[in-house]
């Protein structure tokens, strides 16, 4: 393990600093927007703008890295991303915040590409799962830490925005000063959405719906927490509980999907997350802080693994030469869903209550369960011997680097799979 992680230790330290700042920023902005009386629709538009920029970053990041290299792109995107939170704190205006969120989404998409392609290149088939599992756990942990940093200062002041900027800006230091050899400049890949849907309609639809639900959650859940309780610490506790729930459940759910089957687990997770979401809606804004955090933990445990299982299901039906296209395509589909999700949820919250966010997620997950159930009647699942291991799919679900790789399969099959 030491030999596998030492070449990327500086990079992982930079990732920890970068994503701590991102975790704090993701909670701070909706909370501050609520305190500034931004409408739920405005907050939803800002969330959609982040994922719009993220989608463009996924499409263009590979070309940037191919032109100037990983380290230079990392430094440039970090510089821009560190300026954005300061501008948020100085200019309290919804349109400006929307533009800044789109810019931030672009920067972080490119940063994820740099980070994960770097990890992918220095890893081997024997240690890649361990390297990326370490990366996933760091990501989840520092996100939770960043969210809890909300409790350090009053969100109405500039201090928290300054902390976000500092954390993001210093993340570049260990990366540029590292003596470890950097990765080679990659090639670009073409995303074929038509072929992706032919390979697995169930996997593609589930990834899109995960974007609808999870994109709305990241954009609006802190505002819901503030509405449920006058205590601003509620947002930090609730978001952290949801993230920890998703981190804890990743491997147990994946282990079961390897043995029980992908589609049964996707259906089970969708149904369970729908039920938890409905409990949150029924409890409404009178729910106690403790109950709300527990329900958030349970919702995250069921909702967050669905994307990785969908990736595994799709790769079960893909040719080995298509793994690159599948992973980058599913990431793009998720991003498209995450653009639309906050907009739909914010409209529901405007005309109902703040907890209507979870009514939105419940409806999305119920539709997922129904669709996957329908697909099971159309074609049987592949035999267990043809399943890829879930650890590989978790890497694919977290790795955006595949958008760089050279596309090796351009033919479209005549018949669709599941």
PDB file of N, CA, C and O in Angstrom, residues 48-58 101-107 109 339:
ATOM      1  N   UNK A  48     -28.032  24.531 -10.981  1.00  0.00           N
ATOM      2  CA  UNK A  48     -27.984  24.072 -12.363  1.00  0.00           C
ATOM      3  C   UNK A  48     -26.830  24.686 -13.122  1.00  0.00           C
ATOM      4  O   UNK A  48     -26.201  24.035 -13.966  1.00  0.00           O
ATOM      5  N   UNK A  49     -26.507  25.955 -12.819  1.00  0.00           N
ATOM      6  CA  UNK A  49     -25.393  26.626 -13.489  1.00  0.00           C
ATOM      7  C   UNK A  49     -24.073  25.943 -13.158  1.00  0.00           C
ATOM      8  O   UNK A  49     -23.194  25.823 -14.026  1.00  0.00           O
ATOM      9  N   UNK A  50     -23.919  25.489 -11.910  1.00  0.00           N
ATOM     10  CA  UNK A  50     -22.693  24.782 -11.538  1.00  0.00           C
ATOM     11  C   UNK A  50     -22.501  23.550 -12.412  1.00  0.00           C
ATOM     12  O   UNK A  50     -21.420  23.311 -12.954  1.00  0.00           O
ATOM     13  N   UNK A  51     -23.553  22.770 -12.570  1.00  0.00           N
ATOM     14  CA  UNK A  51     -23.436  21.543 -13.341  1.00  0.00           C
ATOM     15  C   UNK A  51     -23.386  21.807 -14.846  1.00  0.00           C
ATOM     16  O   UNK A  51     -22.859  20.997 -15.595  1.00  0.00           O
ATOM     17  N   UNK A  52     -23.917  22.941 -15.288  1.00  0.00           N
ATOM     18  CA  UNK A  52     -23.736  23.331 -16.688  1.00  0.00           C
ATOM     19  C   UNK A  52     -22.258  23.591 -16.957  1.00  0.00           C
ATOM     20  O   UNK A  52     -21.690  23.091 -17.940  1.00  0.00           O
ATOM     21  N   UNK A  53     -21.625  24.359 -16.075  1.00  0.00           N
ATOM     22  CA  UNK A  53     -20.188  24.575 -16.215  1.00  0.00           C
ATOM     23  C   UNK A  53     -19.404  23.288 -16.072  1.00  0.00           C
ATOM     24  O   UNK A  53     -18.426  23.058 -16.784  1.00  0.00           O
ATOM     25  N   UNK A  54     -19.854  22.426 -15.167  1.00  0.00           N
ATOM     26  CA  UNK A  54     -19.208  21.134 -14.959  1.00  0.00           C
ATOM     27  C   UNK A  54     -19.244  20.302 -16.241  1.00  0.00           C
ATOM     28  O   UNK A  54     -18.254  19.669 -16.615  1.00  0.00           O
ATOM     29  N   UNK A  55     -20.395  20.317 -16.919  1.00  0.00           N
ATOM     30  CA  UNK A  55     -20.533  19.550 -18.156  1.00  0.00           C
ATOM     31  C   UNK A  55     -19.572  20.064 -19.228  1.00  0.00           C
ATOM     32  O   UNK A  55     -18.906  19.275 -19.913  1.00  0.00           O
ATOM     33  N   UNK A  56     -19.482  21.380 -19.384  1.00  0.00           N
ATOM     34  CA  UNK A  56     -18.531  21.939 -20.352  1.00  0.00           C
ATOM     35  C   UNK A  56     -17.101  21.590 -19.962  1.00  0.00           C
ATOM     36  O   UNK A  56     -16.252  21.333 -20.831  1.00  0.00           O
ATOM     37  N   UNK A  57     -16.828  21.570 -18.679  1.00  0.00           N
ATOM     38  CA  UNK A  57     -15.497  21.190 -18.232  1.00  0.00           C
ATOM     39  C   UNK A  57     -15.163  19.753 -18.591  1.00  0.00           C
ATOM     40  O   UNK A  57     -14.024  19.445 -18.971  1.00  0.00           O
ATOM     41  N   UNK A  58     -16.164  18.874 -18.468  1.00  0.00           N
ATOM     42  CA  UNK A  58     -15.951  17.473 -18.850  1.00  0.00           C
ATOM     43  C   UNK A  58     -15.641  17.334 -20.332  1.00  0.00           C
ATOM     44  O   UNK A  58     -14.850  16.480 -20.747  1.00  0.00           O
ATOM     45  N   UNK A 101     -20.971  30.368 -10.217  1.00  0.00           N
ATOM     46  CA  UNK A 101     -21.169  28.930  -9.999  1.00  0.00           C
ATOM     47  C   UNK A 101     -20.868  28.144 -11.267  1.00  0.00           C
ATOM     48  O   UNK A 101     -20.314  27.045 -11.228  1.00  0.00           O
ATOM     49  N   UNK A 102     -21.239  28.692 -12.410  1.00  0.00           N
ATOM     50  CA  UNK A 102     -20.934  28.033 -13.670  1.00  0.00           C
ATOM     51  C   UNK A 102     -19.424  27.964 -13.887  1.00  0.00           C
ATOM     52  O   UNK A 102     -18.883  26.928 -14.303  1.00  0.00           O
ATOM     53  N   UNK A 103     -18.731  29.062 -13.592  1.00  0.00           N
ATOM     54  CA  UNK A 103     -17.275  29.090 -13.714  1.00  0.00           C
ATOM     55  C   UNK A 103     -16.625  28.087 -12.761  1.00  0.00           C
ATOM     56  O   UNK A 103     -15.690  27.361 -13.135  1.00  0.00           O
ATOM     57  N   UNK A 104     -17.129  28.017 -11.536  1.00  0.00           N
ATOM     58  CA  UNK A 104     -16.598  27.072 -10.561  1.00  0.00           C
ATOM     59  C   UNK A 104     -16.818  25.632 -11.017  1.00  0.00           C
ATOM     60  O   UNK A 104     -15.930  24.784 -10.880  1.00  0.00           O
ATOM     61  N   UNK A 105     -17.991  25.359 -11.561  1.00  0.00           N
ATOM     62  CA  UNK A 105     -18.264  24.014 -12.060  1.00  0.00           C
ATOM     63  C   UNK A 105     -17.302  23.606 -13.158  1.00  0.00           C
ATOM     64  O   UNK A 105     -16.806  22.479 -13.184  1.00  0.00           O
ATOM     65  N   UNK A 106     -17.005  24.530 -14.061  1.00  0.00           N
ATOM     66  CA  UNK A 106     -16.034  24.247 -15.127  1.00  0.00           C
ATOM     67  C   UNK A 106     -14.664  23.929 -14.533  1.00  0.00           C
ATOM     68  O   UNK A 106     -14.020  22.943 -14.913  1.00  0.00           O
ATOM     69  N   UNK A 107     -14.223  24.763 -13.591  1.00  0.00           N
ATOM     70  CA  UNK A 107     -12.893  24.563 -12.995  1.00  0.00           C
ATOM     71  C   UNK A 107     -12.789  23.224 -12.291  1.00  0.00           C
ATOM     72  O   UNK A 107     -11.784  22.502 -12.446  1.00  0.00           O
ATOM     73  N   UNK A 109     -14.584  20.489 -12.738  1.00  0.00           N
ATOM     74  CA  UNK A 109     -14.621  19.361 -13.665  1.00  0.00           C
ATOM     75  C   UNK A 109     -13.226  19.105 -14.232  1.00  0.00           C
ATOM     76  O   UNK A 109     -12.759  17.959 -14.287  1.00  0.00           O
ATOM     77  N   UNK A 339     -28.003  19.326 -14.206  1.00  0.00           N
ATOM     78  CA  UNK A 339     -28.355  20.691 -14.632  1.00  0.00           C
ATOM     79  C   UNK A 339     -29.847  20.921 -14.438  1.00  0.00           C
ATOM     80  O   UNK A 339     -30.288  21.952 -13.936  1.00  0.00           O
TER      81      UNK A 339
END
